[in-house]
CSV table of C-alpha atoms and ligand atoms in Angstrom, one decimal:
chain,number,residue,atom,x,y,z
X,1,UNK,CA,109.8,-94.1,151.5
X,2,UNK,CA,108.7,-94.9,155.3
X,3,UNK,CA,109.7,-91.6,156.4
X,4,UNK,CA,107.2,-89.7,154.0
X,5,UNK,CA,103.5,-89.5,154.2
X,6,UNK,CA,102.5,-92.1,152.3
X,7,UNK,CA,99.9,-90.2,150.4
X,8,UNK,CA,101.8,-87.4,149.0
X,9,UNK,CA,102.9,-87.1,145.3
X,10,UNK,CA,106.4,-89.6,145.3
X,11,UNK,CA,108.0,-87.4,142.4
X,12,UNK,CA,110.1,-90.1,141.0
X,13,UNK,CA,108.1,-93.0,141.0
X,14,UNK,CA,107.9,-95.2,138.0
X,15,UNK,CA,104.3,-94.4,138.2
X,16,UNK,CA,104.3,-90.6,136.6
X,17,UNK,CA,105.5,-92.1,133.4
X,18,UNK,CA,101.7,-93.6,133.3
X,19,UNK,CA,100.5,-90.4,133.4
X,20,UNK,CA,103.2,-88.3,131.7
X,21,UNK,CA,102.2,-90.5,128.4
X,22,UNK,CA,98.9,-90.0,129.4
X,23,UNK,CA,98.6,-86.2,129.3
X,24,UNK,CA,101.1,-85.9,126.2
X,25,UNK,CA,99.2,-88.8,124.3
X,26,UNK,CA,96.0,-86.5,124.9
X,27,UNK,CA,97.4,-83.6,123.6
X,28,UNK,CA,99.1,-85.5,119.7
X,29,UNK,CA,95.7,-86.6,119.4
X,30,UNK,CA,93.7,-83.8,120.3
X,31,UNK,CA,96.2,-82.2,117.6
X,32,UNK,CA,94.7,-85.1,115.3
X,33,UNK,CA,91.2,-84.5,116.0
X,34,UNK,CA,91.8,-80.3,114.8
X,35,UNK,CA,93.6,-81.6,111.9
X,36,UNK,CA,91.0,-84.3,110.9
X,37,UNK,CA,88.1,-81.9,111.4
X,38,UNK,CA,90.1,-79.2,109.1
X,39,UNK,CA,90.2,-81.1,106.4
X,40,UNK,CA,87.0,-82.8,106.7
X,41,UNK,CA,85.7,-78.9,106.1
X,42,UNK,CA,88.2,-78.0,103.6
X,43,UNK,CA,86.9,-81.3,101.6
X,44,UNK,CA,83.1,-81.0,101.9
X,45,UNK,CA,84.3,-76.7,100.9
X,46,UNK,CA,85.7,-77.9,97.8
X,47,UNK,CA,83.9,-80.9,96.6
X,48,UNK,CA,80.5,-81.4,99.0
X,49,UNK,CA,79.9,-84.2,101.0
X,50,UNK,CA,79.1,-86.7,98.1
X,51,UNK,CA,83.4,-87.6,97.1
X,52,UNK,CA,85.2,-90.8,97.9
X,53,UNK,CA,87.3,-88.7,100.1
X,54,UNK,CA,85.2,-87.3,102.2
X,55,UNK,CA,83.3,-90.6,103.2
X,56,UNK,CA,86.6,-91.8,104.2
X,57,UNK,CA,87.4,-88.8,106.1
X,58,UNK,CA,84.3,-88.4,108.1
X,59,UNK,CA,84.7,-91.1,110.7
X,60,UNK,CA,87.8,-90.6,111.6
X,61,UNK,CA,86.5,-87.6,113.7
X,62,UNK,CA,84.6,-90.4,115.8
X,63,UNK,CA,87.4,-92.7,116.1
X,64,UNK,CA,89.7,-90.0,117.0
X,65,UNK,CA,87.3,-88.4,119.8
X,66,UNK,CA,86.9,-92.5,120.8
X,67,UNK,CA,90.6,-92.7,121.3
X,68,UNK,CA,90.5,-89.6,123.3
X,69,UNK,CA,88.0,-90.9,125.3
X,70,UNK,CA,89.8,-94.3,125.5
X,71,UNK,CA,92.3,-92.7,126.6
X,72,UNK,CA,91.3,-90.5,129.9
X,73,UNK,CA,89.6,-93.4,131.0
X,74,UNK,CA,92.6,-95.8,130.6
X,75,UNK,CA,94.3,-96.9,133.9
X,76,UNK,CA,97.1,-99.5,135.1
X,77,UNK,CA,95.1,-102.1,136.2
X,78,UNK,CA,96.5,-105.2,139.1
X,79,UNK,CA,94.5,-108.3,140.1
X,80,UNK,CA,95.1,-110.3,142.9
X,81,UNK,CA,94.4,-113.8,143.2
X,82,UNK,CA,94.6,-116.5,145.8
X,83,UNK,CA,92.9,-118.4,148.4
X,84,UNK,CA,90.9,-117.6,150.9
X,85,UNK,CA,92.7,-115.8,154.3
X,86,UNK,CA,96.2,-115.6,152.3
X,87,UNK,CA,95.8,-112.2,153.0
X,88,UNK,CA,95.0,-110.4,149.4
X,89,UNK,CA,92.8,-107.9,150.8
X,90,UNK,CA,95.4,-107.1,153.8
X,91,UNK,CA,98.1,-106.5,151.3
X,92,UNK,CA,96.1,-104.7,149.3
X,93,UNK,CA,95.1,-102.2,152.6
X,94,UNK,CA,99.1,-102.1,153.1
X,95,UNK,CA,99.5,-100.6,149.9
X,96,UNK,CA,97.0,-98.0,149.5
X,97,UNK,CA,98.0,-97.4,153.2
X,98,UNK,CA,94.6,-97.5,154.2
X,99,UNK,CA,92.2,-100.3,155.2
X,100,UNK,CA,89.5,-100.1,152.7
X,101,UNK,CA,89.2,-103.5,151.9
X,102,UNK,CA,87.2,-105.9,154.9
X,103,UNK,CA,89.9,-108.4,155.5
X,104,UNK,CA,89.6,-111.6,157.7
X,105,UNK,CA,85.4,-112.2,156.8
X,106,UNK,CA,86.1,-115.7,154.9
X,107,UNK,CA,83.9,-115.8,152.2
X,108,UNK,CA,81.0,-113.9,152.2
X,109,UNK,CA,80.5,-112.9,148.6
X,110,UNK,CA,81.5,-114.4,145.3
X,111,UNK,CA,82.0,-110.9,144.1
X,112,UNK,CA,85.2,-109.4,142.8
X,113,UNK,CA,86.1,-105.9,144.1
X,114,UNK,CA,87.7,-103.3,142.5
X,115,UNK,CA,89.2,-100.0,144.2
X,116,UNK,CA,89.8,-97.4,142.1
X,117,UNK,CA,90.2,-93.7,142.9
X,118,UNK,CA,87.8,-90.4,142.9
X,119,UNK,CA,88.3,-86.7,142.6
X,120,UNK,CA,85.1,-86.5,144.8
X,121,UNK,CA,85.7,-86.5,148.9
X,122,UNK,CA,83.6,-89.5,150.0
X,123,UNK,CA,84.1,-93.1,149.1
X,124,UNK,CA,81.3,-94.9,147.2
X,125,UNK,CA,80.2,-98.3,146.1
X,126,UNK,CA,78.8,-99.6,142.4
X,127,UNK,CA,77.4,-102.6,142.0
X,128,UNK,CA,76.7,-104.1,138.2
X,129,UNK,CA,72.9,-104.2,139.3
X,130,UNK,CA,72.6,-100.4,139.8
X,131,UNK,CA,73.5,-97.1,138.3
X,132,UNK,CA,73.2,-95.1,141.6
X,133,UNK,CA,76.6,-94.8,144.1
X,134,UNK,CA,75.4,-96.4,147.7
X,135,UNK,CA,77.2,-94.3,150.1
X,136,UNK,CA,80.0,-96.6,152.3
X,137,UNK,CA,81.6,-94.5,155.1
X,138,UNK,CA,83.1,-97.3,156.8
X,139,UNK,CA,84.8,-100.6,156.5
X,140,UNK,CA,82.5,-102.1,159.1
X,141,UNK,CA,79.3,-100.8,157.3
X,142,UNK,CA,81.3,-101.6,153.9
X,143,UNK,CA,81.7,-105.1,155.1
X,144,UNK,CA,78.2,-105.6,156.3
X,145,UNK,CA,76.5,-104.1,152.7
X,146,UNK,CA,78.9,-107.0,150.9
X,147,UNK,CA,76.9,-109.7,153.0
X,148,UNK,CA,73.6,-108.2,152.8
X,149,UNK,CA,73.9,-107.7,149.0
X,150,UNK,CA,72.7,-109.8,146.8
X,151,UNK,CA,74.8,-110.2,143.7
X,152,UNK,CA,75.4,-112.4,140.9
X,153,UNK,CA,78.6,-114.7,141.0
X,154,UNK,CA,81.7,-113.4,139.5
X,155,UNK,CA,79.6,-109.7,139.3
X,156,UNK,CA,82.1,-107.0,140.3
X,157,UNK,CA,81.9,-104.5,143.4
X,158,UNK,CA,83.1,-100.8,142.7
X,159,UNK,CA,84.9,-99.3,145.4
X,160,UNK,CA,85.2,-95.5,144.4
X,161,UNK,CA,87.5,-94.2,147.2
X,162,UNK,CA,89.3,-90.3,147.0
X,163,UNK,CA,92.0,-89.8,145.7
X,164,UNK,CA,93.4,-87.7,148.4
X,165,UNK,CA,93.5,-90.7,150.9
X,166,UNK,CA,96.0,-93.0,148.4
X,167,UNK,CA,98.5,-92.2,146.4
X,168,UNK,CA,98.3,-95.4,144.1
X,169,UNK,CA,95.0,-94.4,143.3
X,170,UNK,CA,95.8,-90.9,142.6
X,171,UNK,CA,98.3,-91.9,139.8
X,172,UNK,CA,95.4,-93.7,138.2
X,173,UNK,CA,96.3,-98.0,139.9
X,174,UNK,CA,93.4,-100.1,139.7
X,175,UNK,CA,93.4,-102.5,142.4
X,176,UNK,CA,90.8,-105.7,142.5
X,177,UNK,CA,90.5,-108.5,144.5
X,178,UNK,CA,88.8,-112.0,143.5
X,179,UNK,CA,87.2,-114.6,145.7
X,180,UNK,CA,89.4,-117.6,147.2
X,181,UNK,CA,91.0,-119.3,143.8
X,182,UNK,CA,89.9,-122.2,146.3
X,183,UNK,CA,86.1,-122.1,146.3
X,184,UNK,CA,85.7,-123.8,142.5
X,185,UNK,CA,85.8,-121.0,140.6
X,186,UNK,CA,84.7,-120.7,136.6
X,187,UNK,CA,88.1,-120.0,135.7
X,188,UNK,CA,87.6,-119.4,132.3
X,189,UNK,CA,85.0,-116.5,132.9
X,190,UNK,CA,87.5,-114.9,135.7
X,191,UNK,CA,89.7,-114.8,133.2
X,192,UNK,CA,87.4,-113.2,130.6
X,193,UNK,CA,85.6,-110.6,132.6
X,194,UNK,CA,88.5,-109.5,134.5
X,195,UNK,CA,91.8,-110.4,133.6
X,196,UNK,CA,92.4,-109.2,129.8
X,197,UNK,CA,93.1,-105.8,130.4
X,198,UNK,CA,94.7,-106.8,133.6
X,199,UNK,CA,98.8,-104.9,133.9
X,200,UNK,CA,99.9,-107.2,136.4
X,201,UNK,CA,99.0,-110.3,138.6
X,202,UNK,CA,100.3,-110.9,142.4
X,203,UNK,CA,99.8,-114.7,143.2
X,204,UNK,CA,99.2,-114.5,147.5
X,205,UNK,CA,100.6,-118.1,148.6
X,206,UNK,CA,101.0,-117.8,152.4
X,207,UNK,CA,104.1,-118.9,154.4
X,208,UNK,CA,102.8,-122.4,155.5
X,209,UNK,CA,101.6,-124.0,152.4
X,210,UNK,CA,103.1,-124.3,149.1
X,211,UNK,CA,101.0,-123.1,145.4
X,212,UNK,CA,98.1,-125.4,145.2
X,213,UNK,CA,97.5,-126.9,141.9
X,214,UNK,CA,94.2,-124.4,141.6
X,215,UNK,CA,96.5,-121.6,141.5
X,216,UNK,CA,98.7,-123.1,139.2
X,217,UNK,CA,96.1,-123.8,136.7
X,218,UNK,CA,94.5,-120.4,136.9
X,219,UNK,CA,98.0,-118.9,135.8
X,220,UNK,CA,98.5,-121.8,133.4
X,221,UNK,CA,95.2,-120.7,131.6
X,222,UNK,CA,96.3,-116.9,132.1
X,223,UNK,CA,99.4,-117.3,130.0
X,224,UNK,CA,97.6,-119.3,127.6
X,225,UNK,CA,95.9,-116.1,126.6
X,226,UNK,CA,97.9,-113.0,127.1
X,227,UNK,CA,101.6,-113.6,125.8
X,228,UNK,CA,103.7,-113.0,128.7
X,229,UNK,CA,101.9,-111.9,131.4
X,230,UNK,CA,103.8,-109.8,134.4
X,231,UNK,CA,103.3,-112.2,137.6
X,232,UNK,CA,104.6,-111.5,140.9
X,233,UNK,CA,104.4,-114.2,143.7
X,234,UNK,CA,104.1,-112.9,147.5
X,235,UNK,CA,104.6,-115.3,150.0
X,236,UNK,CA,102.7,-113.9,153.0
X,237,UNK,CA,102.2,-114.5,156.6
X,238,UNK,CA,105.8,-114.6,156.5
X,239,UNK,CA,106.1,-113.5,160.5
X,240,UNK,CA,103.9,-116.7,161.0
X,241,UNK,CA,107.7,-118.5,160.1
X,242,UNK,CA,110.0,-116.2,162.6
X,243,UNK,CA,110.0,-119.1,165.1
X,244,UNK,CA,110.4,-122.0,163.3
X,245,UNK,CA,113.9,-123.3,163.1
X,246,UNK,CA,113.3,-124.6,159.5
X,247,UNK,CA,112.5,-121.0,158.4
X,248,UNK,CA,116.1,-120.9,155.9
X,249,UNK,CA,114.6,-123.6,154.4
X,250,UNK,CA,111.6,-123.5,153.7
X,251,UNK,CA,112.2,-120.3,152.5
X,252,UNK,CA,114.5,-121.7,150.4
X,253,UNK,CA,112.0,-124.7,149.3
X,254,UNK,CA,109.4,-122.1,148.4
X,255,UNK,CA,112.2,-120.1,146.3
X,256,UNK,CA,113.0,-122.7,144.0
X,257,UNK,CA,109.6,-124.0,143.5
X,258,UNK,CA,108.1,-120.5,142.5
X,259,UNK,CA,111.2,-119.6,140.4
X,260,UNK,CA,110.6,-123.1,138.4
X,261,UNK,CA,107.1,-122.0,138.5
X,262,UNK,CA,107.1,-118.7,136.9
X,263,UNK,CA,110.7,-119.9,134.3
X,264,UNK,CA,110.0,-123.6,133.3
X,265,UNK,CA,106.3,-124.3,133.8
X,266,UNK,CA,104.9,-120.5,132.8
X,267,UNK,CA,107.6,-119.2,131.2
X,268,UNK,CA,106.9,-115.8,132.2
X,269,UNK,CA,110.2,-114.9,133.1
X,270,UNK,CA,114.1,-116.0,133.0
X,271,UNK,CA,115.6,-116.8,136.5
X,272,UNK,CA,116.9,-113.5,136.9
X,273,UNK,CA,113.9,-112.0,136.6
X,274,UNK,CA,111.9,-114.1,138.5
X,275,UNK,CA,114.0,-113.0,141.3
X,276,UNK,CA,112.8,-109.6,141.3
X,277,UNK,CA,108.7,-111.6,141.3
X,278,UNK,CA,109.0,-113.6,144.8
X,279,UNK,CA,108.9,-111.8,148.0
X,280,UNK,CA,108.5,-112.6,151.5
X,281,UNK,CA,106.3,-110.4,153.1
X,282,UNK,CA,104.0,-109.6,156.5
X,283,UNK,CA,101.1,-108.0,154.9
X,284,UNK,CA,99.2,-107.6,158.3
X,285,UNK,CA,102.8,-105.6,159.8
X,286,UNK,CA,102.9,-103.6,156.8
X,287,UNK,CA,99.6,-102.4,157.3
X,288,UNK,CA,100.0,-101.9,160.8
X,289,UNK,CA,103.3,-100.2,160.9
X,290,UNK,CA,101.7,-98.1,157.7
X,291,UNK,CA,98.5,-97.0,159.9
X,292,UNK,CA,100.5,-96.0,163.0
X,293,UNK,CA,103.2,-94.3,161.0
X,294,UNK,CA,100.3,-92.0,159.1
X,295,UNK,CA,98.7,-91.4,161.8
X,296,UNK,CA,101.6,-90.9,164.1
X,297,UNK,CA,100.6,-93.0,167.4
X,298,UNK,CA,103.3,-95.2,168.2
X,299,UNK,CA,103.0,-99.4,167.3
X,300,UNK,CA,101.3,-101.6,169.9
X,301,UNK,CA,104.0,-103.8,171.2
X,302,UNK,CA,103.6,-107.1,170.2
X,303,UNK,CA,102.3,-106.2,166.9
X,304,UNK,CA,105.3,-106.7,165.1
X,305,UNK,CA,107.4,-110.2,165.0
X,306,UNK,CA,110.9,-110.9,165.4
X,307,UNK,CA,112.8,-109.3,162.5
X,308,UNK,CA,109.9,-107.4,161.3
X,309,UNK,CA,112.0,-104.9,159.7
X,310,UNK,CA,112.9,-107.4,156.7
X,311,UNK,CA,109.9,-108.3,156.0
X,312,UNK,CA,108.7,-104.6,155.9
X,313,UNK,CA,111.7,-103.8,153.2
X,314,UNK,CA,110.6,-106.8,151.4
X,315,UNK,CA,107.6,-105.2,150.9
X,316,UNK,CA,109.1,-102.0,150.0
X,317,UNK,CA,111.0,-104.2,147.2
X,318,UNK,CA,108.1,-105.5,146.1
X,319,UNK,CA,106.4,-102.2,145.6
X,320,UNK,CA,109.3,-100.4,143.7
X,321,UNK,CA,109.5,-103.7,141.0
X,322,UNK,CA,105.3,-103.5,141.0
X,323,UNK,CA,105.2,-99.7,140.5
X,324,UNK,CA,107.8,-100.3,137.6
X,325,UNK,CA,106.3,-103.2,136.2
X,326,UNK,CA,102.8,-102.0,136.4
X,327,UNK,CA,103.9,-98.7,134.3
X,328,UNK,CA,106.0,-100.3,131.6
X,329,UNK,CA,103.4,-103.1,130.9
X,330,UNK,CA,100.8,-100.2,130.6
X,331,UNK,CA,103.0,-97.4,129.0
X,332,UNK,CA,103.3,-100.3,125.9
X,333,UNK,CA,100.5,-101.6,126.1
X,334,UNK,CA,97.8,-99.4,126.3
X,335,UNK,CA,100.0,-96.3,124.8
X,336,UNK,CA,101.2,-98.1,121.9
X,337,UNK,CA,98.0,-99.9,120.7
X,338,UNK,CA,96.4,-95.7,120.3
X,339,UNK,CA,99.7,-94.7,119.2
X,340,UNK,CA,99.4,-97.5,116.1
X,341,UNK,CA,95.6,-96.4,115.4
X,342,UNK,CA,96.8,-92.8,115.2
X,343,UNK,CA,99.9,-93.2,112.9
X,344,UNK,CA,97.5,-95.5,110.5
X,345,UNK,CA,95.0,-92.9,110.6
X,346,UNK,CA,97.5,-90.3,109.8
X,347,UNK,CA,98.8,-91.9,107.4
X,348,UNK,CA,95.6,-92.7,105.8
X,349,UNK,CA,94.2,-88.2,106.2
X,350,UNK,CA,98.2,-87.8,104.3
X,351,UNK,CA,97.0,-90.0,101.8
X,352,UNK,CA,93.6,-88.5,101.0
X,353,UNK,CA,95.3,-85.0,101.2
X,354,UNK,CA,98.2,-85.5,98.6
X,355,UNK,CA,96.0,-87.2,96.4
X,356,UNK,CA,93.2,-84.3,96.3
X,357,UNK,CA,96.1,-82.0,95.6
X,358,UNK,CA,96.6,-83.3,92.7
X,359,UNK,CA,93.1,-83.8,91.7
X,360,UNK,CA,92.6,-80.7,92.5
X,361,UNK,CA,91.9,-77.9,89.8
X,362,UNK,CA,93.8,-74.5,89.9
X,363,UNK,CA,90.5,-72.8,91.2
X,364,UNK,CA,91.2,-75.1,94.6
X,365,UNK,CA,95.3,-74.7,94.9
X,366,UNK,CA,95.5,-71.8,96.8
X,367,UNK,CA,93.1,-73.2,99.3
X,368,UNK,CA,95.4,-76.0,99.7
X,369,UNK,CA,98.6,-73.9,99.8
X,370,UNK,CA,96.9,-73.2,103.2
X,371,UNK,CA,96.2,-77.1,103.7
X,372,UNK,CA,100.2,-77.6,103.2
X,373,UNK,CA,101.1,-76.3,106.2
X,374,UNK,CA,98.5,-78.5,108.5
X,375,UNK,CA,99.9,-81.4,106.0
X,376,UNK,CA,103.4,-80.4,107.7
X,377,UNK,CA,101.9,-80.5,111.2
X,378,UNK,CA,100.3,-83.5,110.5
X,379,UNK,CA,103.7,-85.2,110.0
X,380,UNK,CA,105.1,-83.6,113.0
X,381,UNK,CA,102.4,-85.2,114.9
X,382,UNK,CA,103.1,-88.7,113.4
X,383,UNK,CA,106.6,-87.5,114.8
X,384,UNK,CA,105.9,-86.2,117.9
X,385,UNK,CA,103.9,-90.2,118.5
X,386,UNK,CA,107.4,-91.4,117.3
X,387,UNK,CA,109.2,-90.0,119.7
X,388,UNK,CA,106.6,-90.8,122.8
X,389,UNK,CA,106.8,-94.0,122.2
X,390,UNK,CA,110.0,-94.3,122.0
X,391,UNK,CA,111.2,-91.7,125.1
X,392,UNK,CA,108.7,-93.0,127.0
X,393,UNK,CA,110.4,-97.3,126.4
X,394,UNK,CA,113.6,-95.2,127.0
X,395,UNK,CA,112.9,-94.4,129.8
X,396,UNK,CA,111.2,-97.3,131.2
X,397,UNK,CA,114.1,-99.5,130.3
X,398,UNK,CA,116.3,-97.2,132.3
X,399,UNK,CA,114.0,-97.3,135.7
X,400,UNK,CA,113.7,-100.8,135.3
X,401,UNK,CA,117.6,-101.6,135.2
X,402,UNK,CA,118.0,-99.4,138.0
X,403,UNK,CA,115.5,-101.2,140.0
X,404,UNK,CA,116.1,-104.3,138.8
X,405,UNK,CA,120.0,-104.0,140.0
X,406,UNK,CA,118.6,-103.0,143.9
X,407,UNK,CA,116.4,-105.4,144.1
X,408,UNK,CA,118.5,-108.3,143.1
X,409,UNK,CA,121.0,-106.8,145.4
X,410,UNK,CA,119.1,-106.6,148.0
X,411,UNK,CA,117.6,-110.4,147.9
X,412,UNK,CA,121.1,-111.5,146.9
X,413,UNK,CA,122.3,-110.2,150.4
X,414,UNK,CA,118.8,-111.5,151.9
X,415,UNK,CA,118.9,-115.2,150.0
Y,501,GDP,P1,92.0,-112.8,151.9
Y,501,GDP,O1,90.8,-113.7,152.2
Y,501,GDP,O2,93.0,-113.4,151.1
Y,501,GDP,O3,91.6,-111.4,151.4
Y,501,GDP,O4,92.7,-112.6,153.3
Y,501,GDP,P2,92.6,-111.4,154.4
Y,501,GDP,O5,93.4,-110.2,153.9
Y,501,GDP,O6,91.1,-111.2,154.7
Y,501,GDP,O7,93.3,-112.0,155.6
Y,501,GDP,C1,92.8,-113.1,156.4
Y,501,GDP,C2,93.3,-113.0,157.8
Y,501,GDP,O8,94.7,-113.2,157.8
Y,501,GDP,C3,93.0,-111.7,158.5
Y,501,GDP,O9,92.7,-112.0,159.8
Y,501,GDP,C4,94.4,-111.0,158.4
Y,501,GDP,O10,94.5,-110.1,159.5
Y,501,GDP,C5,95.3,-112.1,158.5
Y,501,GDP,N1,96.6,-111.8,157.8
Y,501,GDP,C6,96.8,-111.2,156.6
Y,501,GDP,N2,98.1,-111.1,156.3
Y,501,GDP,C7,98.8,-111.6,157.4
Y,501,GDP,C8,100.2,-111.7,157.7
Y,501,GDP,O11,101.1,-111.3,156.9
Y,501,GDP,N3,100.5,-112.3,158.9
Y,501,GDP,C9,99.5,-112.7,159.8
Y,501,GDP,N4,99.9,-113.2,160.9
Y,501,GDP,N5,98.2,-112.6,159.5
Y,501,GDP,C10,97.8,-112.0,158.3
């Protein structure tokens, strides 16, 4: 991965099965949506507006154009938690390979922020007070707007940022960021406003310190209310530890406690998976290694620590099990929930159709001899949903195996 441009296309990457079951959801149901409105027609032809059937009928065309809509706008979606100076916003510049996020002000807002991408050239902010885009050109006059602003606690901070600048953010990754888990947060109303939809979580604990019991209880509540959520712990700050002469074991020490974490407190995951959650990373070299690289100018010596080149492939690992994660959670969840709503409303239109054929009087069969064949494609599309679903898990579970087998290799030669 280091040697490409990190903002080009990555043709393999878990990623494109997001979109892949995106663009082929869009088109079953668009195939719905003709159907539906057929044979909304062909019944108000036959029997006018005023029959059982046609009631029923009728709003499926909004709740098909609603899924539709649902569905362009649907994104995999990662929240980041942690406390203050762990370094969340610094990873999150690492990954998009770009520092969009102000990192190292403290606290300054109580505001989460969200990145997500644009199709339009210039970055711009939305605030939940205001309909109009302010205009952000830099992080310096992005970071001075977020302390002049004056916003409601817990209110959320768009970041609209092209496209073309992060490849993340072109295959349609959410990123946001929440205040320190540290300054006595309404837990409960994080967890409402921002979390349900949420794909994935990344707990930032930093080298010197083990979870706090504030972190612990935010994820306790999380897994109260979404079955199974898809946590990944990064230990940061990790070149902070190059020096010490402990650093085996308290690498060790933090190991264990996060596996027991996320296997017998959470129960989120069985040891061999949690293996694939905990990394040991140096968010600040990433980025800075990331920046250089891009731009081509050579690394400040000094910038990078003893060893550095671990810590970057950890957070290589890290990325590959994310970008898998983030995909399958979304492919199944947000996929399969339309998929379900367009089989029952399939099934429902088959229903309605078989049963008018039979009500129906010679005068209106060769009408529906034509209605047969859209009864056919109907099923095919009831298929063709079938088969997404299931392709699409098929070939999730394969990615993931692969992946999973590398990165346990690789922290099996590392641990
Ligand atoms: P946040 O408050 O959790 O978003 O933390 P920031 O990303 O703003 O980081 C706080 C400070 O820690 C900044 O000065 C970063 O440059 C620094 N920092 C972040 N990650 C690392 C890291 O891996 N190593 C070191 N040494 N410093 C880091």
């Amino acid at each position: 991965r280091s040697l490409e441009n990190g903002h080009n296309s990555l043709p393999n990457s878990p990623l494109k099965f997001f979109a892949r079951a995106k663009s082929r959801s869009n088109d079953i149901f668009k195939g719905i949506l003709d159907f539906v409105s057929e044979a909304e027609t062909f019944l108000q032809d036959i029997k006018g507006k005023e029959n059982e059937e046609y009631k029923v009928i009728h709003p499926f065309l909004e709740m098909v154009k609603g899924i539709i809509e649902k569905l362009n706008r649907d994104h995999m979606k990662v929240v980041f938690f942690g406390r203050t100076s762990n370094g969340k916003s610094t990873v999150i510049n690492a990954m998009l390979r770009n520092s969009i996020l102000p990192s190292g002000i403290g606290h300054t807002t109580h505001c989460f922020l969200q990145v997500e991408g644009t199709e339009a050239s210039e970055g711009f902010l939305l605030t939940d007070d205001s309909e109009d885009p302010k205009s952000i050109s830099s992080i310096k006059q992005l970071a001075s707007a977020l302390s002049t602003m004056k916003l409601k606690e817990n209110s959320l901070i768009r970041i609209v940022w092209p496209n073309d600048k992060c490849r993340l953010l072109k295959e349609d990754v959410v990123f946001v960021d929440s205040p320190g888990i540290d300054i006595t947060p309404d837990l409960d109303s994080w967890i409402d406003q921002f979390c349900l939809d949420a794909d994935v979580f990344v707990l930032v604990g930093n080298a010197e310190s083990t979870l706090m019991q504030t972190e612990k209880n935010f994820f306790h509540k999380v897994s109260s209310r979404l079955s199974k959520p898809n946590i990944f712990i990064l230990q940061n700050r990790w070149d902070l530890s190059v020096d010490e002469e402990d650093a085996y074991e308290v690498k060790e020490q933090h190991y264990t406690r996060n596996t027991h974490f996320l296997t017998d407190e959470l129960k989120v995951a069985d040891k061999q998976e949690a293996k694939n959650r905990i990394f040991f990373i140096s968010a600040k070299e990433a980025l800075i290694s990331r920046l250089h690289e891009d731009s081509k100018k050579s690394i400040p010596t000094g910038s990078l620590q003893k060893k550095f080149a671990e810590r970057l492939s950890a957070f290589e690992n890290f990325e590959t099990a994310f970008e898998v994660c983030i995909s399958r959670s979304a492919v199944q969840t947000k996929f399969q929930t339309h998929s379900e709503r367009g089989k029952k409303i399939i099934a429902d239109l088959k229903k309605i159709m078989m049963r008018t054929h039979t009500d129906c009087s010679k005068a209106c069969e060769d009408q529906f001899h034509k209605r047969k064949e859209t009864i056919d494609e109907l099923s095919y599309l009831d298929k063709q949903l079938d088969l997404l679903t299931e392709e699409m898990k098929q070939k999730i579970e394969n990615t993931v195996e692969k992946v999973e087998k590398h990165v346990s290799f690789v922290l099996n030669e590392e641990i």
